[in-house]
Short mmCIF file of C-alpha atoms in Angstrom, two decimals:
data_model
loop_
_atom_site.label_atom_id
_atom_site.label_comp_id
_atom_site.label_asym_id
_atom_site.label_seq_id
_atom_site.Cartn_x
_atom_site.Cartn_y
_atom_site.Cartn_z
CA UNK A 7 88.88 34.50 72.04
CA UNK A 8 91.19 37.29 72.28
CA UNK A 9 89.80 40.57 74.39
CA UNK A 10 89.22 43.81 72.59
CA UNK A 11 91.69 46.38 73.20
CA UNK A 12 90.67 49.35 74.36
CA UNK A 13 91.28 52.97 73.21
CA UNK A 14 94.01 55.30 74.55
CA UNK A 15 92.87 57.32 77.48
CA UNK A 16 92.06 60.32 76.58
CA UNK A 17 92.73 63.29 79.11
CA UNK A 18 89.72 65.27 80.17
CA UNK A 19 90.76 68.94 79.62
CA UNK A 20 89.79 71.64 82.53
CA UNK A 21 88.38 74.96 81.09
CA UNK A 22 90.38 77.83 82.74
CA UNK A 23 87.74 79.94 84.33
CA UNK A 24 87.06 83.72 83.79
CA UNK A 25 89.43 85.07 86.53
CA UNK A 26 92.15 82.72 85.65
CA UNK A 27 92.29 83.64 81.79
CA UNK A 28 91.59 87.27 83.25
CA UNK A 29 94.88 87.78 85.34
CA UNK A 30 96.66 86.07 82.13
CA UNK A 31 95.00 88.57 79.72
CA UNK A 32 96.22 91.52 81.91
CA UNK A 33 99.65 90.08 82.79
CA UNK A 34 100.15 89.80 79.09
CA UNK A 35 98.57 93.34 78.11
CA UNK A 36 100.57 94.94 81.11
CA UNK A 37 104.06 93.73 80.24
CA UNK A 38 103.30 95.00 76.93
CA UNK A 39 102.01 92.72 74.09
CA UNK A 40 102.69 93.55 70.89
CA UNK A 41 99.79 93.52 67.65
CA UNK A 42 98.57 91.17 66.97
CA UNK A 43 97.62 90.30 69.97
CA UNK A 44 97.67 87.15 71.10
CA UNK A 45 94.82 84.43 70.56
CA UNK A 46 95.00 83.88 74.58
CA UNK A 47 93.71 87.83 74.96
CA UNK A 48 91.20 87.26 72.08
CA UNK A 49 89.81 84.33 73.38
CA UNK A 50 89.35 86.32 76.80
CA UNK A 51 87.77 89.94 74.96
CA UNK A 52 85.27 87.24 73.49
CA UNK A 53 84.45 85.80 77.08
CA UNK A 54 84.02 89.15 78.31
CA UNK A 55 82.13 90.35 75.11
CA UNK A 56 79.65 86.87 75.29
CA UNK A 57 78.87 88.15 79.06
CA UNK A 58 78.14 91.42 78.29
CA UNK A 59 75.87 89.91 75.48
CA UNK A 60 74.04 87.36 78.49
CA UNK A 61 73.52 90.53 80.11
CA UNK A 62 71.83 92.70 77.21
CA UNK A 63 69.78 90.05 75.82
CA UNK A 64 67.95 89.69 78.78
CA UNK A 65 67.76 93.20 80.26
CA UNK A 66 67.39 94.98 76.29
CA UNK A 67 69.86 95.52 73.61
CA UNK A 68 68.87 98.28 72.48
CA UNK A 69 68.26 100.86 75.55
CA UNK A 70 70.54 103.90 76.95
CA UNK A 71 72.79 102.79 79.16
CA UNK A 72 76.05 103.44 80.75
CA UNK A 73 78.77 100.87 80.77
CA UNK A 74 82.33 100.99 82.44
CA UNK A 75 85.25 98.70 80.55
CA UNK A 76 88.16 98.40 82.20
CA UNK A 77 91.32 98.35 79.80
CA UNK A 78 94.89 96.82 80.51
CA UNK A 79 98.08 98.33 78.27
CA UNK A 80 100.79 99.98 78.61
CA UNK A 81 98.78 102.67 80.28
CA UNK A 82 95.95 100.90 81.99
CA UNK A 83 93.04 102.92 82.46
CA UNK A 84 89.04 102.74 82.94
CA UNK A 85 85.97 104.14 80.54
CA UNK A 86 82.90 105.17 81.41
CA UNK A 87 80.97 106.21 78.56
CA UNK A 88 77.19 105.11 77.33
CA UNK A 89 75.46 104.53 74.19
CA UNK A 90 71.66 103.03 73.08
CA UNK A 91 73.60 100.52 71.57
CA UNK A 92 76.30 99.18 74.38
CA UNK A 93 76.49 95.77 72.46
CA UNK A 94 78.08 97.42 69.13
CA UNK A 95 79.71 100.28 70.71
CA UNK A 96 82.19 98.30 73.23
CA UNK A 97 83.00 95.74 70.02
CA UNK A 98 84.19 99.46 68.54
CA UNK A 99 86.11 100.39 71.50
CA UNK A 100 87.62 96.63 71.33
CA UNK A 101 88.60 96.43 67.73
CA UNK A 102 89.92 100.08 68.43
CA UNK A 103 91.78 99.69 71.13
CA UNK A 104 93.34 96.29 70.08
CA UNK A 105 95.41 98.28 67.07
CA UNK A 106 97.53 100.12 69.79
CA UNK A 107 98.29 96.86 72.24
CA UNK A 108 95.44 97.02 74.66
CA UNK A 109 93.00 94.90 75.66
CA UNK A 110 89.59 94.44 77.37
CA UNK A 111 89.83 92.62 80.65
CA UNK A 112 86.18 93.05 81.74
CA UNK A 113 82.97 95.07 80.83
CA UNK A 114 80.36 96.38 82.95
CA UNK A 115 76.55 97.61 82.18
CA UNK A 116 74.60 99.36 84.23
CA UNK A 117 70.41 99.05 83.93
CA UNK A 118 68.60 100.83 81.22
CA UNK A 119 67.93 104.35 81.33
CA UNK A 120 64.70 105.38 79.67
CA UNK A 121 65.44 108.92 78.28
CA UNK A 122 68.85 110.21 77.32
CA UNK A 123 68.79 113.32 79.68
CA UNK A 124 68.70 111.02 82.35
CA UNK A 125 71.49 108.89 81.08
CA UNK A 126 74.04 112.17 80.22
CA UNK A 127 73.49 113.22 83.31
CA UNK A 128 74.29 110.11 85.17
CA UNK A 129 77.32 109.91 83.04
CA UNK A 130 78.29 113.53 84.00
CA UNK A 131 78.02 112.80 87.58
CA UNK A 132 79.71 109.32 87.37
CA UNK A 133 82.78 110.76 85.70
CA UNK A 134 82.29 114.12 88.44
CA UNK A 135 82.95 111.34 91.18
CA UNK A 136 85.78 109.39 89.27
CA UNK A 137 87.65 112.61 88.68
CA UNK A 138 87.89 113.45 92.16
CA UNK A 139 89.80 110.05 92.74
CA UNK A 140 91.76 109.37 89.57
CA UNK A 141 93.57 111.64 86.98
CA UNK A 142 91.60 111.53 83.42
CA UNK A 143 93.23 110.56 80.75
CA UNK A 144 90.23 111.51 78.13
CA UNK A 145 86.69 112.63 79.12
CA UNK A 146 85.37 109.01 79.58
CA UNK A 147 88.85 107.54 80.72
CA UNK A 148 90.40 107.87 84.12
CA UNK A 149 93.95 105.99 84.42
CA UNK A 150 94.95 102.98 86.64
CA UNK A 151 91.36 103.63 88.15
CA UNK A 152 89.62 100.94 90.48
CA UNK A 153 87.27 99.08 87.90
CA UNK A 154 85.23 98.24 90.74
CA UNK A 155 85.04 101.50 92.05
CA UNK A 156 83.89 102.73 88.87
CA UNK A 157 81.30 100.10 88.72
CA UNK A 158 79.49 101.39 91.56
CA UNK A 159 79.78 104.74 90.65
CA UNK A 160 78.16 104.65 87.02
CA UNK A 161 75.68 102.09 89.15
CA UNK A 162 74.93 104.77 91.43
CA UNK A 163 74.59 107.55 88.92
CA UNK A 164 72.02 105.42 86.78
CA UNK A 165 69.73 105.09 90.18
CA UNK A 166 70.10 108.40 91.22
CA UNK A 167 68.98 109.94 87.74
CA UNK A 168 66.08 107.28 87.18
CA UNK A 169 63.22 108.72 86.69
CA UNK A 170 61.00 107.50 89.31
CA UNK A 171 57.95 106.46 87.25
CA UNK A 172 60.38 104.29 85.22
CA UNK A 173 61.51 102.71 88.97
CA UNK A 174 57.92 101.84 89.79
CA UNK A 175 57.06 100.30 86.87
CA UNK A 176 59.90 97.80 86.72
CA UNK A 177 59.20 93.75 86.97
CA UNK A 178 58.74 93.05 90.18
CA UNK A 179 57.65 96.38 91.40
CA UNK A 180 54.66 96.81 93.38
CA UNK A 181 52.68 99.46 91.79
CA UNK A 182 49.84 101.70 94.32
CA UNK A 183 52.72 100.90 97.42
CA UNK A 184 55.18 103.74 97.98
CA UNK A 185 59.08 103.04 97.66
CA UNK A 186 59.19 103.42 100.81
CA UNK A 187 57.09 100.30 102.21
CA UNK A 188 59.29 98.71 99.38
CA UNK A 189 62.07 99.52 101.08
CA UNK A 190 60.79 98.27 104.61
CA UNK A 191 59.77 95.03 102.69
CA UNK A 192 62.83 94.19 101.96
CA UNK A 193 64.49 94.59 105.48
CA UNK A 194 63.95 91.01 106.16
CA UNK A 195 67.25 90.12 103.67
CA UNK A 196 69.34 92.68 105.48
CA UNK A 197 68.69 90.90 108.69
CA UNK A 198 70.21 87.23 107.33
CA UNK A 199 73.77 89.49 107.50
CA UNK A 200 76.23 89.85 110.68
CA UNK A 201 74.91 92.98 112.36
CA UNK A 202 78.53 95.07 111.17
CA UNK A 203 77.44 93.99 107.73
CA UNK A 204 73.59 95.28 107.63
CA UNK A 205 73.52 98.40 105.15
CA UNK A 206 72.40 101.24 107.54
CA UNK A 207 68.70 102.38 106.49
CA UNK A 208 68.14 105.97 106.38
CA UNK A 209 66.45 107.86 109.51
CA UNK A 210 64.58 110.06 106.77
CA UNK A 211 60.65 110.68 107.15
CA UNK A 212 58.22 108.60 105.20
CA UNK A 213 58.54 110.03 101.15
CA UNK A 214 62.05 110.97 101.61
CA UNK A 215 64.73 108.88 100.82
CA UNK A 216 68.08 108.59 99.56
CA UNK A 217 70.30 105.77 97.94
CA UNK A 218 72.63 103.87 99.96
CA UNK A 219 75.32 101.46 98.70
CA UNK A 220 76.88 98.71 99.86
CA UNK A 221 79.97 96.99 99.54
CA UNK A 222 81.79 94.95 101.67
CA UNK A 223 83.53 91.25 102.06
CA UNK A 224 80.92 89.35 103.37
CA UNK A 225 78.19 90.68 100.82
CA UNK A 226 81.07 90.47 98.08
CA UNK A 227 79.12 92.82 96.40
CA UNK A 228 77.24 95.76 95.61
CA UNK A 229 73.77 96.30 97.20
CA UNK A 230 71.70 99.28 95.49
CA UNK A 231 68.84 100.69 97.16
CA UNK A 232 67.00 103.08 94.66
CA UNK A 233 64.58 105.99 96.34
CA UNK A 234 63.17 108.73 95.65
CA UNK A 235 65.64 112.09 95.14
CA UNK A 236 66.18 114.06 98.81
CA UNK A 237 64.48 117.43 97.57
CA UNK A 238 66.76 120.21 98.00
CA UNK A 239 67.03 122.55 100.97
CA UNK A 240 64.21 119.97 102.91
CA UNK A 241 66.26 116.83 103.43
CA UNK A 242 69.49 117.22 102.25
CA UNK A 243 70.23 118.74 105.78
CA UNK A 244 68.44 115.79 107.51
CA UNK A 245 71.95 114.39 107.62
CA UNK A 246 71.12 112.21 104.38
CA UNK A 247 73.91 111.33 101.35
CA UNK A 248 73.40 114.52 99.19
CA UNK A 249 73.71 114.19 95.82
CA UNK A 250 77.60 114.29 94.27
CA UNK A 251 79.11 112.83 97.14
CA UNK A 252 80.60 109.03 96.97
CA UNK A 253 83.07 106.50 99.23
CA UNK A 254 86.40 106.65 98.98
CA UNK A 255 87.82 104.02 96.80
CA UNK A 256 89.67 102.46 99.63
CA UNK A 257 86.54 102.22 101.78
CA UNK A 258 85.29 99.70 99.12
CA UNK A 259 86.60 96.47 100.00
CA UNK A 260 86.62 97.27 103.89
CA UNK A 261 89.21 97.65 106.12
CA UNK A 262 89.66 98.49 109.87
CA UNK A 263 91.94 97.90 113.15
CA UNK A 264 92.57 94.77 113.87
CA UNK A 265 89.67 93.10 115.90
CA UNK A 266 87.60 95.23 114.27
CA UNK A 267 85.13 93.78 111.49
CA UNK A 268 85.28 95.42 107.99
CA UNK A 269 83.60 98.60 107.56
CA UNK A 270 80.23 98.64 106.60
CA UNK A 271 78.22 101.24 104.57
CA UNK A 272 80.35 104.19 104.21
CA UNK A 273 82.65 103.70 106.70
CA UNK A 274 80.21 102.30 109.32
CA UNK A 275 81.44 99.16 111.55
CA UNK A 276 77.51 99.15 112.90
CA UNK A 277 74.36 98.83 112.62
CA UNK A 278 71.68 101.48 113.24
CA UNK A 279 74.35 104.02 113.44
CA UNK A 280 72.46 105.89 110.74
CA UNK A 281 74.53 106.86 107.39
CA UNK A 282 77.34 108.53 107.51
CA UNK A 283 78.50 111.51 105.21
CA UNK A 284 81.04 109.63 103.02
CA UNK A 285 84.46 112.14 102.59
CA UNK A 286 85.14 113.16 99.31
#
C-alpha cells in the first residue's frame, strides 16, 4: 500500500508589527510618495485608524476631546486640534491630507472632556506650550514637532482644565475621599521604581495640588497625576508648577552626564528633591 503524499509546506507568514510598518510608512511619506499612495501606507493609516477606534469605543465615541496626529510628507508636521466626534474628524483629516502626499503615521486621544469650554481651553494652552518649542505651520499644526512631546502636552492640558467634579466621579474614583488621600494612595506604585525614577510628589499643603508628569526610560511612559488647580496668588508661589509652564522637549526622554541616571520629573535625577520649575 503506497503512503499518502503529503501537501507542500506551506510558509507561516509573520505579521510586521505596528512600529515596523510605521518607520516604512514614514520612510516612504518622507522621501516623497506620490498619489496614490501606496497600499503599504494605507494599510498602516487603517492600523492607526482601528487603534484609535479600540480606544474610543471603550472610553466614548462621541465626547469632546483633544487628539494630536502626527503627519509625515514632504513637510512633516504635528496637529493638535479636537472635536466631539474624534473618530470621523481624523478619517477627514486622513482622506484630506492623503490628496497632497501625506500620510498618518500615528494618532493620539486624550480623555474626554465634559464641556467644550474646558476642552478650547485645553487646546489653547496645549498649542500655547507647542508654540514656544516649534514654529506653526497652521493654528493646530506645528512642523517637524516631537509627536511625543505633543502627546503629553494636549494630555496635560485636558487634566489641567478638567473640571474637578467630572475627576471625582470617574470609574474607579473614590467619591467622599479628597484627591489628595488619592494621591497618597497611590504612592505605593511609585515606590516599585529606582529611587532616580520616582515622580517627585508635591510639598503643597493638604487641598492644594498641582499636576506632575512623568516621562522617562524606565517608566517608558507618561505618568499623569490630576489635582486640584493651585489657586492663584496662594500656591502658585509655594514653589509649585504654575499653570502655562511645560518640559523642554529634550528633557523628555532623559538624558544626563555620564554615570548619571536619566533625569527624572522635570529635570530631577532624585527623589524627594521636590519639583522643580521646568524652563520654558
Amino acid at each position: 500500500m503506497l503512503p499518502v503524499p503529503l501537501p507542500p509546506f506551506a510558509p507561516f507568514l509573520l505579521v510586521p508589527t505596528f512600529q515596523q510598518t510605521q518607520q516604512e510608512a514614514r520612510a516612504a511619506l518622507l522621501a516623497g510618495a506620490e498619489a496614490p499612495l501606496p497600499p503599504m501606507i494605507r494599510r498602516h493609516q487603517e492600523r492607526v485608524l482601528s487603534r484609535v477606534c479600540n480606544v474610543l469605543v471603550s472610553t466614548g465615541i462621541r465626547c469632546q476631546r483633544l487628539y494630536v496626529l502626527e503627519i509625515a510628507g514632504p513637510i512633516p508636521r504635528v496637529k493638535i486640534g479636537r472635536s466631539n466626534d474624534p473618530w470621523v474628524r481624523i478619517r477627514q483629516h486622513v482622506t484630506e491630507m492623503n490628496r497632497y502626499q501625506y500620510g498618518l503615521v500615528d494618532a493620539h486621544v486624550t480623555d474626554p472632556v465634559d464641556d467644550l469650554a474646558s476642552v478650547t481651553r485645553a487646546e489653547v494652552e496645549a498649542h500655547t506650550w507647542m508654540g514656544k518649542h516649534y514654529k506653526p505651520i497652521t493654528r493646530e499644526e506645528f512642523r517637524a514637532a516631537d509627536y511625543e512631546f505633543a502627546m503629553l502636552c494636549a494630555d496635560i492640558a485636558v487634566q489641567l482644565h478638567q473640571p474637578q467634579e467630572s475627576i471625582d466621579m470617574r470609574p474607579g474614583a473614590t467619591v467622599g475621599v479628597s484627591s489628595y488621600s488619592m494621591r497618597e494612595a497611590q504612592a505605593s506604585e511609585f515606590q516599585q521604581r529606582p529611587a532616580w525614577c520616582r515622580a517627585s510628589r508635591s510639598t503643597a499643603r493638604k487641598g492644594s495640588q498641582v499636576q506632575v508628569a512623568h516621562r522617562c526610560r524606565t517608566c517608558a511612559g507618561v505618568n499623569l497625576r490630576q489635582a486640584r488647580t493651585p489657586r492663584p496668588g496662594v500656591d502658585q508661589g509655594a514653589g509649585l508648577v504654575n499653570r502655562g509652564q511645560m518640559p523642554h522637549p529634550g528633557r523628555i526622554h532623559g538624558s544626563g552626564p555620564p554615570g548619571q541616571p536619566p533625569a527624572g520629573p522635570w529635570g530631577c535625577r532624585a527623589a524627594g528633591s521636590g519639583v522643580r520649575r521646568p524652563e520654558v
